Coordinates of N, CA, C and O in Angstrom, one line a residue:
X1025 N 0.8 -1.2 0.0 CA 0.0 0.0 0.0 C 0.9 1.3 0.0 O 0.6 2.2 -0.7
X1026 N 2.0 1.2 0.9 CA 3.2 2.5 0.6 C 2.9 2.9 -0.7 O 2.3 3.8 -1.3
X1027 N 3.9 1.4 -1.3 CA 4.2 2.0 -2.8 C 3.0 2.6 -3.6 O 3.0 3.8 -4.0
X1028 N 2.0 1.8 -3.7 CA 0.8 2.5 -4.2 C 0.7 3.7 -3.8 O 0.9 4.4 -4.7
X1029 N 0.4 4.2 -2.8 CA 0.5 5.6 -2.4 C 1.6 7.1 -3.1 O 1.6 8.3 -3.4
X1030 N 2.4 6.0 -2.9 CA 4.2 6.7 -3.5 C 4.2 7.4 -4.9 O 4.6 8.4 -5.4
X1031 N 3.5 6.0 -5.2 CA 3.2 6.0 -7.0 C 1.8 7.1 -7.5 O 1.4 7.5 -8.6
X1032 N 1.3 7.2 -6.5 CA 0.0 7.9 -7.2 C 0.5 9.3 -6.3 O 0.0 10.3 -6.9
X1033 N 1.1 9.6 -5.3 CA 1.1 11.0 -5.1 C 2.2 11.5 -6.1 O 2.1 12.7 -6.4
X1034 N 3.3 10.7 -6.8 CA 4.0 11.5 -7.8 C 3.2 11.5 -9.0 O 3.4 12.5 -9.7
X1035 N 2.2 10.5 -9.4 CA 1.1 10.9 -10.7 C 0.3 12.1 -10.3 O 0.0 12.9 -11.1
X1036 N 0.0 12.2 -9.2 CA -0.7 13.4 -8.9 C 0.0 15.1 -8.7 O -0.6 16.2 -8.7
X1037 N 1.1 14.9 -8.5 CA 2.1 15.9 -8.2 C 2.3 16.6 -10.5 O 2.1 17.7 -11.1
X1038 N 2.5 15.8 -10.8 CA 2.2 15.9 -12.3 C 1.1 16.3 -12.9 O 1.3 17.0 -13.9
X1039 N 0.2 16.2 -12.8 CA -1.3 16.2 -12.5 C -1.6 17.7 -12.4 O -2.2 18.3 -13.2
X1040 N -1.0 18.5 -11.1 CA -1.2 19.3 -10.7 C -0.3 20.6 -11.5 O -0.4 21.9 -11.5
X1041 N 0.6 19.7 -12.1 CA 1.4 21.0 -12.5 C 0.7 21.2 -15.0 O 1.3 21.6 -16.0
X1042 N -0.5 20.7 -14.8 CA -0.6 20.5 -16.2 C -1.5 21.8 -16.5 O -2.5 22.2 -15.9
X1043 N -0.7 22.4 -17.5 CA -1.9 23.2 -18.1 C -2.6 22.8 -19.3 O -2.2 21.9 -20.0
X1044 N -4.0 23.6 -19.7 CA -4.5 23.4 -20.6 C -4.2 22.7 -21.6 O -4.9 21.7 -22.0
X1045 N -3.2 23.1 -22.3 CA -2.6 22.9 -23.7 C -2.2 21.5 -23.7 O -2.3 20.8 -24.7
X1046 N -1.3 20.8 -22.2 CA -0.5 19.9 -22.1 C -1.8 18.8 -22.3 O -1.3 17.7 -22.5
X1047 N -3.1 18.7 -22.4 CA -4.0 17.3 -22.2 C -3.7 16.3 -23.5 O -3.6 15.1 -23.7
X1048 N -3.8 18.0 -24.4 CA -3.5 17.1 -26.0 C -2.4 16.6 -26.7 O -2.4 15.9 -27.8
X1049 N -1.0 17.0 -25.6 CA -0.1 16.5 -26.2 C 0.3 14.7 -26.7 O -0.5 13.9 -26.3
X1050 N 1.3 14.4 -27.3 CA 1.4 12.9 -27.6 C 1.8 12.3 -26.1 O 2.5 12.9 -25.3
X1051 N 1.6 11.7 -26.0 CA 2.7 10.4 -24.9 C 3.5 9.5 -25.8 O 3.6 9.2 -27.0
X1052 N 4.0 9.4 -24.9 CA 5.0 7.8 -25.1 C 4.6 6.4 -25.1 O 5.2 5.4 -25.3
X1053 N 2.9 6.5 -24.7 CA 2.1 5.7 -25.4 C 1.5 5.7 -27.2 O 0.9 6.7 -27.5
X1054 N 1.8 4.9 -27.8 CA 2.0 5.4 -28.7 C 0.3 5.6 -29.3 O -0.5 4.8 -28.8
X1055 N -0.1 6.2 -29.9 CA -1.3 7.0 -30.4 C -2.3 7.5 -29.0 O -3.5 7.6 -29.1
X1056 N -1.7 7.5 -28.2 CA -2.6 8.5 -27.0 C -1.9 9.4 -26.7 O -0.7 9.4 -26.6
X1057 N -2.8 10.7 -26.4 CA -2.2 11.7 -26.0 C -2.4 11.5 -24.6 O -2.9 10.5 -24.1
X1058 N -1.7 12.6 -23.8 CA -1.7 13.0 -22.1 C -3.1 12.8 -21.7 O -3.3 12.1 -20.7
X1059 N -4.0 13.2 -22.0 CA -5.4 12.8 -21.4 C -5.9 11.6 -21.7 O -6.9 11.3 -21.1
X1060 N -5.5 10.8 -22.5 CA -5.8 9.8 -22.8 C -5.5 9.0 -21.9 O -6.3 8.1 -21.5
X1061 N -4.1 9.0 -21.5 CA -3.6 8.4 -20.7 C -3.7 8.4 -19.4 O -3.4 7.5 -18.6
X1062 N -4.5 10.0 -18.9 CA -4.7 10.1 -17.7 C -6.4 8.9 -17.7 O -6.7 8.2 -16.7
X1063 N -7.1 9.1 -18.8 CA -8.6 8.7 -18.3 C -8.5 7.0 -18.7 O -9.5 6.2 -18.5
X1064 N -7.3 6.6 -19.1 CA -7.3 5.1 -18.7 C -6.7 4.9 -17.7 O -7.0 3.8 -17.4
X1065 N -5.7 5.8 -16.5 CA -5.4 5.8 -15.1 C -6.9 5.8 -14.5 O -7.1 4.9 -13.7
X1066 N -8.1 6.9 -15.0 CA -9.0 6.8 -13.7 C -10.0 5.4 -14.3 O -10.6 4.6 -13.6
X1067 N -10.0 5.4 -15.3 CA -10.8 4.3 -15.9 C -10.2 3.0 -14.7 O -11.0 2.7 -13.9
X1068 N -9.0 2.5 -14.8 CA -8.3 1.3 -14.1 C -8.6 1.5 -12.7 O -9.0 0.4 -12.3
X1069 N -8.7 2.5 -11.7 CA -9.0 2.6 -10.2 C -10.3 2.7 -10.0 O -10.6 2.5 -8.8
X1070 N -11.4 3.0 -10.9 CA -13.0 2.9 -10.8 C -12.9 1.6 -11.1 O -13.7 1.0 -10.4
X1071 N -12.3 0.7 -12.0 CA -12.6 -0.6 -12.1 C -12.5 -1.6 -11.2 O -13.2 -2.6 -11.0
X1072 N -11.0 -1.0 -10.4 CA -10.5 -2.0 -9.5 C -11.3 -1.9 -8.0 O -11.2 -2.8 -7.1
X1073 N -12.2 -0.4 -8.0 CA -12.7 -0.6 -6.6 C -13.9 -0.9 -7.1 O -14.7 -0.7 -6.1
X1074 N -14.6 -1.4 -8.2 CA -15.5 -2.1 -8.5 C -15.2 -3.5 -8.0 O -15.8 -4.0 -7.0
X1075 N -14.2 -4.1 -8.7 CA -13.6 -5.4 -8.2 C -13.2 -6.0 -7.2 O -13.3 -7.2 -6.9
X1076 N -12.7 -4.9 -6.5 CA -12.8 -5.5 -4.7 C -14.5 -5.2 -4.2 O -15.0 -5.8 -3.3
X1077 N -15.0 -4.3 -4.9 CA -16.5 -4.9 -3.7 C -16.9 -5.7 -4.1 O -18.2 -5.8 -3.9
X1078 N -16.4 -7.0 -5.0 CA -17.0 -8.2 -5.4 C -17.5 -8.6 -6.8 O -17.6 -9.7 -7.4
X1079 N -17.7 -7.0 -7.2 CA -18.4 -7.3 -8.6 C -17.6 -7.0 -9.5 O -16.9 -6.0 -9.3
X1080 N -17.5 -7.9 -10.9 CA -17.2 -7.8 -12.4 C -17.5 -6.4 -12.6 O -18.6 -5.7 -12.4
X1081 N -16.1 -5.9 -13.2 CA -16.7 -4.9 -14.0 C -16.6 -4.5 -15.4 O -15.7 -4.8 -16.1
X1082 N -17.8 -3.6 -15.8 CA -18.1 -3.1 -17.1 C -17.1 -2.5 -17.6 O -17.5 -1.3 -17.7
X1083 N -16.0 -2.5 -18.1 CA -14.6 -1.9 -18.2 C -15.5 -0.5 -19.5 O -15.6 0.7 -19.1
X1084 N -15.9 -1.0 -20.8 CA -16.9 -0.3 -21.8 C -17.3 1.1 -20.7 O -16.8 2.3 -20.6
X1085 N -18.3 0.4 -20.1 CA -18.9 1.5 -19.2 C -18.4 2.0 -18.4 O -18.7 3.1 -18.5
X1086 N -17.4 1.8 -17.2 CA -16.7 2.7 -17.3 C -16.1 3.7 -17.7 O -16.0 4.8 -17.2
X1087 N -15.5 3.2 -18.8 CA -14.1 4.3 -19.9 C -15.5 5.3 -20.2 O -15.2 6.4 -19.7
X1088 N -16.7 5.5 -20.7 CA -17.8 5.9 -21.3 C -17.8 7.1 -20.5 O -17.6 8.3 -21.0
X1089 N -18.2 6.8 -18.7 CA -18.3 7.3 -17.9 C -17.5 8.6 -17.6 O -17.9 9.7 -17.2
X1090 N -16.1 8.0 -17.8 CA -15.0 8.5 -17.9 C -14.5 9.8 -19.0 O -13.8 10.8 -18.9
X1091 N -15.0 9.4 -19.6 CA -14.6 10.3 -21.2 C -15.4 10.8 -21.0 O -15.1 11.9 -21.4
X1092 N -16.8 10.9 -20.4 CA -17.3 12.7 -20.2 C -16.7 13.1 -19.1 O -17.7 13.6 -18.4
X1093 N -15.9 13.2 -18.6 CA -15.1 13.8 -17.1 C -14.4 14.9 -18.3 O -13.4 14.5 -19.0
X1094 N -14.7 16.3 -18.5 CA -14.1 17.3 -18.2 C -12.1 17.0 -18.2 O -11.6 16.5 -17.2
X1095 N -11.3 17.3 -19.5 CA -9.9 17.5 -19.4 C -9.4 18.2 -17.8 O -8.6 17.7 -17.0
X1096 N -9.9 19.2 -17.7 CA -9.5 19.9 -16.6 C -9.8 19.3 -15.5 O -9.0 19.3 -14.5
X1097 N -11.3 18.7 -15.2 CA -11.5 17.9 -13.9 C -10.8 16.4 -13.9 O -11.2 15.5 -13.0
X1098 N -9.6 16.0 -14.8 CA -9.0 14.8 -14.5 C -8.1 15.0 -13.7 O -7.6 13.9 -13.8
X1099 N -7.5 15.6 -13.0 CA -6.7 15.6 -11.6 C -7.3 15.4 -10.4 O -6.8 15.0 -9.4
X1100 N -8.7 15.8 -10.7 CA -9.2 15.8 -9.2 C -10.3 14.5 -9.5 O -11.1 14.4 -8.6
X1101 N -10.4 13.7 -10.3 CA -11.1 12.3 -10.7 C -10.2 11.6 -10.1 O -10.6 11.0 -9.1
X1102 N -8.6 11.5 -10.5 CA -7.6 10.8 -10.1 C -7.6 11.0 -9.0 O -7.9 10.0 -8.3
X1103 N -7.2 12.1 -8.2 CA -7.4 11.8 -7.1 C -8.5 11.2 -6.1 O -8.2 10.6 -5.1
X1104 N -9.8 11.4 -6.6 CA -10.8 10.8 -5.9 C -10.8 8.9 -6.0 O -11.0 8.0 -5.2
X1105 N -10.4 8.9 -7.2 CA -9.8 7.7 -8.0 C -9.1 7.0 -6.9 O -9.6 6.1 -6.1
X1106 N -7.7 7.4 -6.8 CA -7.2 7.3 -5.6 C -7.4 6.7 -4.4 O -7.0 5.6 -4.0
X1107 N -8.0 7.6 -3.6 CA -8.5 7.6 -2.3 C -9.6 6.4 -2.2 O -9.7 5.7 -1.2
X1108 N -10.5 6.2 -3.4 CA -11.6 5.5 -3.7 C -10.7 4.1 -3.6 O -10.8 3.5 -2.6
X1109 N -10.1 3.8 -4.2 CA -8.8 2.5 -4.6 C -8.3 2.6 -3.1 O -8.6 1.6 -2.5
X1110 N -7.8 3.3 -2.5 CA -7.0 2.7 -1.0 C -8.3 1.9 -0.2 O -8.4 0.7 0.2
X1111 N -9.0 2.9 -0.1 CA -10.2 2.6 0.9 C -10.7 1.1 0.7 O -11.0 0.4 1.7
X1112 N -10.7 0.5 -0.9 CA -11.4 -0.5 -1.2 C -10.3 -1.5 -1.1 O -10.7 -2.6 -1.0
X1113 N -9.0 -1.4 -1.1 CA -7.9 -2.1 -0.6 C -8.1 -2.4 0.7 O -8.2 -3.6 1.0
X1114 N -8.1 -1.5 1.5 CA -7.6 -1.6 2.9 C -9.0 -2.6 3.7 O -8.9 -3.2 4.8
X1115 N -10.1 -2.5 2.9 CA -11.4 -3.4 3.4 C -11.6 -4.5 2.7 O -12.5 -5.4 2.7
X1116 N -10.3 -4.5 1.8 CA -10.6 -6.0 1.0 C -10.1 -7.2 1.7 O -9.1 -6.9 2.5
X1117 N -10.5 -8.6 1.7 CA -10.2 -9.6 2.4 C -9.5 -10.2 2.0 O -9.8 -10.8 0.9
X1118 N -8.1 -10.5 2.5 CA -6.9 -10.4 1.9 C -6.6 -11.7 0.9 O -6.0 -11.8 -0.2
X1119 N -7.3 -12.7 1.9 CA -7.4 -13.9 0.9 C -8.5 -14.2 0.2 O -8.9 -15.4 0.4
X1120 N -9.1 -13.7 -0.4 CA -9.8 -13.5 -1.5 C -9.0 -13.2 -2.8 O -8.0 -12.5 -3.0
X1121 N -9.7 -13.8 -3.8 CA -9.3 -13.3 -5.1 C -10.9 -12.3 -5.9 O -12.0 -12.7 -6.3
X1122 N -10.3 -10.9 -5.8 CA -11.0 -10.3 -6.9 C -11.2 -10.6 -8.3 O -10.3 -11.3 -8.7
X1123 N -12.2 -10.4 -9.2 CA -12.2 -10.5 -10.6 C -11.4 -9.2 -11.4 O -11.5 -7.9 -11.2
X1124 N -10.8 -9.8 -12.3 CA -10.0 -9.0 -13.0 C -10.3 -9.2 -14.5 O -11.0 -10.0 -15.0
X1125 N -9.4 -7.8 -15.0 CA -9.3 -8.2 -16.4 C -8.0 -9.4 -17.0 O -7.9 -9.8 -18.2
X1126 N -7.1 -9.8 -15.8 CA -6.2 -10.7 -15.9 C -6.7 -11.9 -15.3 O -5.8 -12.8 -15.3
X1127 N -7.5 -12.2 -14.8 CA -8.2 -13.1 -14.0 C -8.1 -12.6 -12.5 O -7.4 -11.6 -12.2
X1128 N -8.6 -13.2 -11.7 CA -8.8 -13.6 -10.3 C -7.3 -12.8 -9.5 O -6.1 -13.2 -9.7
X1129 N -7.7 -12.0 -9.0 CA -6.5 -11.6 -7.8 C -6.9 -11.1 -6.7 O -7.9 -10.6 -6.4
X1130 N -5.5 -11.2 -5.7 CA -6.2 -11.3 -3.8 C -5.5 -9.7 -4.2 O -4.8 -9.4 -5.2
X1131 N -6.1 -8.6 -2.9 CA -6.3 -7.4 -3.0 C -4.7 -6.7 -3.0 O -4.7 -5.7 -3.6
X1132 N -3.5 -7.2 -2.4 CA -1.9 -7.2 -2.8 C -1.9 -7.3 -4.4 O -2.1 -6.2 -4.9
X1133 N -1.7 -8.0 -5.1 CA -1.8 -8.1 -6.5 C -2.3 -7.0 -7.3 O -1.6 -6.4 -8.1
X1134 N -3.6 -6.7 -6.9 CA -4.0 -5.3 -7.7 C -3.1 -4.2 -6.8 O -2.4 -3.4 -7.3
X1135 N -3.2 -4.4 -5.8 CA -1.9 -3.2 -5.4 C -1.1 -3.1 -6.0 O -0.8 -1.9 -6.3
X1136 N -0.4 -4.0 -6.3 CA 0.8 -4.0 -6.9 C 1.3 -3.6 -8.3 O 2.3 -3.2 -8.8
X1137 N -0.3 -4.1 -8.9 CA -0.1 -3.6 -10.7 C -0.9 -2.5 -10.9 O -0.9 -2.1 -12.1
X1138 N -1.7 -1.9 -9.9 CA -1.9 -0.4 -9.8 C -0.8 0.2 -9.5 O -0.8 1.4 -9.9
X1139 N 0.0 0.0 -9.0 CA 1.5 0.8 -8.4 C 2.0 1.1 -9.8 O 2.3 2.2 -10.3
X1140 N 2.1 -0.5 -10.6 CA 2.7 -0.5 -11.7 C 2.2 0.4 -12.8 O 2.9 0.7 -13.8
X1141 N 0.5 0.9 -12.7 CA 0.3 1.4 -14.0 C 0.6 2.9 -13.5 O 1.0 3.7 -14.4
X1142 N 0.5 3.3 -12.4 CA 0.7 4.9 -11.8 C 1.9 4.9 -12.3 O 2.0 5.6 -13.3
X1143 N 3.1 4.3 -11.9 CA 4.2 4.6 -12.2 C 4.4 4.8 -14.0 O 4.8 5.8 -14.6
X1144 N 4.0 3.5 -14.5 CA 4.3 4.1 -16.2 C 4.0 5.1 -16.6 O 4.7 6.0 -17.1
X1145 N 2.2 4.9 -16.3 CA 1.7 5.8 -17.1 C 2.4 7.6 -16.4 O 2.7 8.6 -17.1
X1146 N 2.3 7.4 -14.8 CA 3.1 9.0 -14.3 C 4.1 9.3 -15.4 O 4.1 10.3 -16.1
X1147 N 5.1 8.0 -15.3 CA 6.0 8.3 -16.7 C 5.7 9.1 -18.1 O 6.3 10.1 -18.5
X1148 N 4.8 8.5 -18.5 CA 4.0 8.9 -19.6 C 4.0 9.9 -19.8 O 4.7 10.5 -20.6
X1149 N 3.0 10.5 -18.6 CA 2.1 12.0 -18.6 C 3.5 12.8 -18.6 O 3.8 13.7 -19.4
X1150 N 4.4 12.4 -17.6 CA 5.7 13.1 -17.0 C 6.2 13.9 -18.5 O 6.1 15.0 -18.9
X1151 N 7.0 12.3 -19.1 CA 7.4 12.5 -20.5 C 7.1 13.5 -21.8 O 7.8 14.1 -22.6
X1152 N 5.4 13.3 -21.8 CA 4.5 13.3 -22.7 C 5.0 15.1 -22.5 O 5.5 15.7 -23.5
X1153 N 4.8 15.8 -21.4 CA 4.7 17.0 -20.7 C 6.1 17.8 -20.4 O 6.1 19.0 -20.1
X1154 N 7.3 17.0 -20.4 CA 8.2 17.5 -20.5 C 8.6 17.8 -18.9 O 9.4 18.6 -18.5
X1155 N 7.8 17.0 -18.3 CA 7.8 17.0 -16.8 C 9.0 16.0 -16.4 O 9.8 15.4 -17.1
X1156 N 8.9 16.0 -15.1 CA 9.9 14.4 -14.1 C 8.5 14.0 -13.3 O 7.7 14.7 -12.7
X1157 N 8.6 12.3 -13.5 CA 7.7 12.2 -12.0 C 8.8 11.8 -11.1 O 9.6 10.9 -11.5
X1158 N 8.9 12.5 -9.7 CA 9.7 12.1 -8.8 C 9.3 10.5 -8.0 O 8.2 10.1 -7.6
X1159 N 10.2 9.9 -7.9 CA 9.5 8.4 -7.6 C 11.0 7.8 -6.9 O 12.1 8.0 -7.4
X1160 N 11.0 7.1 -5.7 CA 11.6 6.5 -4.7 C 12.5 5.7 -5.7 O 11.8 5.4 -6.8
X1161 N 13.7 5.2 -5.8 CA 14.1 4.2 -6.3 C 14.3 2.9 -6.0 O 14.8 1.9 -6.7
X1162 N 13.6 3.0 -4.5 CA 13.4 1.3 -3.9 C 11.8 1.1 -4.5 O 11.5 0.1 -5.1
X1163 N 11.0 2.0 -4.4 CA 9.2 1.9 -5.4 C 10.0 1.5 -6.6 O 10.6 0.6 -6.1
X1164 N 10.2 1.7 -7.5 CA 10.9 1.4 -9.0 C 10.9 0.3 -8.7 O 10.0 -0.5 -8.9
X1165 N 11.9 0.0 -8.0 CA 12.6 -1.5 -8.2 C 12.1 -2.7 -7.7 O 12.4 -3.8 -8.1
X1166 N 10.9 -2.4 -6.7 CA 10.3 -3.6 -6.5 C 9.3 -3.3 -7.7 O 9.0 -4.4 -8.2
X1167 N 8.5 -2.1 -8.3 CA 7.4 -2.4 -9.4 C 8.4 -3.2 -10.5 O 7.9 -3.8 -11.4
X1168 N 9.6 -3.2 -10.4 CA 9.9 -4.1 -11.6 C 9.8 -5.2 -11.4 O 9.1 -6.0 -12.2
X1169 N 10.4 -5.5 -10.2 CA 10.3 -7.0 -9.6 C 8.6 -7.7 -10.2 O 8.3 -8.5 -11.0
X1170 N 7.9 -6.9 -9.3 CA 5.9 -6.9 -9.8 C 5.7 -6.9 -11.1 O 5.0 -7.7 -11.7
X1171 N 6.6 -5.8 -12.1 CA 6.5 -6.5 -13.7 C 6.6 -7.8 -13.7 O 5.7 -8.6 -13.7
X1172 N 7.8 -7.9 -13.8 CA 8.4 -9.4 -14.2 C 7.5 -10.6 -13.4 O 7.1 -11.3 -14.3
X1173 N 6.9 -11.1 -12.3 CA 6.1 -11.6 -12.3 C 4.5 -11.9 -12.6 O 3.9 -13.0 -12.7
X1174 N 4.1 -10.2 -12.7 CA 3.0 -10.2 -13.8 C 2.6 -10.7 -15.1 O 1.7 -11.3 -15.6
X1175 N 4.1 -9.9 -15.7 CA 4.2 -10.9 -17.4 C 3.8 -12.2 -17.7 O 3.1 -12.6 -18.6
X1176 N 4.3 -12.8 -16.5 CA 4.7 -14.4 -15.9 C 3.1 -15.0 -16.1 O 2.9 -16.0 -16.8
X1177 N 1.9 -14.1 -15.5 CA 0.8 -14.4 -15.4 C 0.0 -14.0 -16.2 O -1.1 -13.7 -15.9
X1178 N 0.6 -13.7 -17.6 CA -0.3 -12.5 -18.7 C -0.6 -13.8 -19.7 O 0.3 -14.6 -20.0
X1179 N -1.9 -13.9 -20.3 CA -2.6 -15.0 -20.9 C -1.5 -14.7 -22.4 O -0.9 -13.7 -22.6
X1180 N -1.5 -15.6 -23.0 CA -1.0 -15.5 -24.4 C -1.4 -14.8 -25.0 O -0.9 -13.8 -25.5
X1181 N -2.4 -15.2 -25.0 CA -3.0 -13.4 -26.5 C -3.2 -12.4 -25.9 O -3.8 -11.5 -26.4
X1182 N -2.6 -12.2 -24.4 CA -3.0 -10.4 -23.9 C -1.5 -9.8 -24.0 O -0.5 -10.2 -23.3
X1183 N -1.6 -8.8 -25.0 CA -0.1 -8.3 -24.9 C -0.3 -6.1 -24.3 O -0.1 -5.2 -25.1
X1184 N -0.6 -6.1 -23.5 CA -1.1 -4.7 -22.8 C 0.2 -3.8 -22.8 O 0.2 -2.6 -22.6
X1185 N 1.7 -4.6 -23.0 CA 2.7 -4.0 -23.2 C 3.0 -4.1 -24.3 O 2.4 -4.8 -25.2
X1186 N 4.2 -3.0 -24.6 CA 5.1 -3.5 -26.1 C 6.3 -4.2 -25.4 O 6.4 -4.4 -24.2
X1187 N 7.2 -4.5 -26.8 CA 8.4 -5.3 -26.0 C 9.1 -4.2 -26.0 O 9.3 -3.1 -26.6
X1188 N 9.9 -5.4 -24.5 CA 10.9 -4.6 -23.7 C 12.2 -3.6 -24.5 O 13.1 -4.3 -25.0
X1189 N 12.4 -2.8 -24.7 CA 13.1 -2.0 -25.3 C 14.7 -2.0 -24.4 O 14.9 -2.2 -23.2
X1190 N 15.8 -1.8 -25.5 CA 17.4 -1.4 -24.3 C 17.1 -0.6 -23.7 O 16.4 0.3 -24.1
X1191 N 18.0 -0.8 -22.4 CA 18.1 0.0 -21.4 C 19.5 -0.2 -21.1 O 19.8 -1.4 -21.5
X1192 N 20.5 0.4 -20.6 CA 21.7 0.5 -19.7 C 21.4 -0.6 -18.5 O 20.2 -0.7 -18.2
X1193 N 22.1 -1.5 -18.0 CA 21.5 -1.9 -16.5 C 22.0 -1.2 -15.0 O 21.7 -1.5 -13.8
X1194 N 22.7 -0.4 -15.7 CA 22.9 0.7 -14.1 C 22.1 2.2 -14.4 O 22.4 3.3 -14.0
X1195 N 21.3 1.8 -15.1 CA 20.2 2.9 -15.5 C 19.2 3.2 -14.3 O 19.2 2.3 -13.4
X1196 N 18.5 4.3 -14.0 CA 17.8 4.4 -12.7 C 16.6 3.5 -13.2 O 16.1 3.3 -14.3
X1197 N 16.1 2.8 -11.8 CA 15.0 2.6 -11.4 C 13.8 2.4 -12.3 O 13.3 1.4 -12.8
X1198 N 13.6 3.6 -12.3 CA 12.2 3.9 -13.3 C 12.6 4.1 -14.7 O 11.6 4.0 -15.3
X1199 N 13.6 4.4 -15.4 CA 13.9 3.8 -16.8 C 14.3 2.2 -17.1 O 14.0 1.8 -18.2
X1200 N 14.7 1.5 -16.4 CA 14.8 0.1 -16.5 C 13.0 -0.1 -16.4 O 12.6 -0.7 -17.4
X1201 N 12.2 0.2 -15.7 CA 10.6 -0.5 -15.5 C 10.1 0.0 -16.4 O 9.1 -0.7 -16.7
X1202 N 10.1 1.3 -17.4 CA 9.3 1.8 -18.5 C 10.1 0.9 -19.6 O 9.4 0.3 -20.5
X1203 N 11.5 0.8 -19.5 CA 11.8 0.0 -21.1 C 11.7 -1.2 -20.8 O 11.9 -2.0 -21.7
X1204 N 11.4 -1.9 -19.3 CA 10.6 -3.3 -19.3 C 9.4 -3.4 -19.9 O 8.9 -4.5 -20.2
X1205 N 8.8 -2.3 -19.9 CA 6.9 -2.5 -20.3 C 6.8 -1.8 -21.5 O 5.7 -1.5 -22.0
X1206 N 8.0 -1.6 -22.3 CA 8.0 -1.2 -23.6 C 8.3 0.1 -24.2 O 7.9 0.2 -25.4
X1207 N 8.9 1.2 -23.7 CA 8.6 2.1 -23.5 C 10.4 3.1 -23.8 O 11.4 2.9 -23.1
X1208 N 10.4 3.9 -24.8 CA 11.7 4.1 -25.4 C 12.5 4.9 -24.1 O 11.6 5.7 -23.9
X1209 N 13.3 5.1 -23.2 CA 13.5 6.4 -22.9 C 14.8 6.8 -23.4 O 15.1 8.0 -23.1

């Protein structure tokens, strides 16, 4: 739950410093721009605190929901986003498995690959924006760790990353975990 927290107050610290103009720029996802990327961040934490209260979710219907949210009101979605995701963590029953879009996971697990998507995508937005997101370099290194066993559990035909791109291996933290999940830096 740290890291989670770590990871979404530097997406949010980014968040806060965007102006207007920056929503439309490109990311380093490739054919999404910066809002784009932000409303698949809040799309992913409305789904996942669907999924810990037990129920499957409409992923369609959400994003829908989502894409009428106001460019300018996506900082403060995310953060509600946020807050909404801890709370449904912290009441989830630990050995239980949630429904996912990767299948079945206990409420650690989505912690973990929520950590993972704040961090990229913060990346993203960071990049996209000409920003830094500031990020702990022990958070980096264990979401890499959480990559690499995720991959591990990713069905054959789900490829949600690109391939792993070079990196340096005494590169920091969070450039080794973005050119793990595909990602040029």
């Amino acid at each position: 739950m740290d890291d989670l927290a770590h990871a979404q107050e530097a997406m949010a610290a980014v968040l806060a410093d965007l102006a207007a103009s920056d929503w439309h720029l490109p990311s380093p996802c490739e054919g999404w721009e910066v809002g784009t990327v932000v409303r698949h961040l809040v799309t992913g934490d409305r789904a996942f605190v669907t999924s810990l209260g037990g129920t499957a979710y409409d992923l369609p219907a959400i994003a829908l929901q989502v894409d009428a949210i106001p460019l300018g009101e996506l900082p403060a979605a995310y953060d509600a986003g946020a807050v909404a995701l801890h709370e449904a963590l912290t009441t989830a029953e630990p050995g239980t498995a949630y429904p996912t879009g990767i299948g079945p996971m206990p409420p650690a697990a989505i912690a973990e690959l929520r950590t993972i998507e704040s961090l990229v995508h913060g990346w993203d937005v960071a990049r996209g924006t000409g920003r830094a997101l500031e990020v702990d370099e022990a958070v980096a290194e264990r979401a890499i760790a959480h990559s690499l066993a995720l991959m591990d559990r990713l069905p054959p035909d789900r490829t949600p990353f690109g391939p792993p791109q070079p990196v340096p291996d005494d590169a920091p933290a969070m450039a080794r975990l973005v050119a793990l999940l595909g990602r040029a830096v």
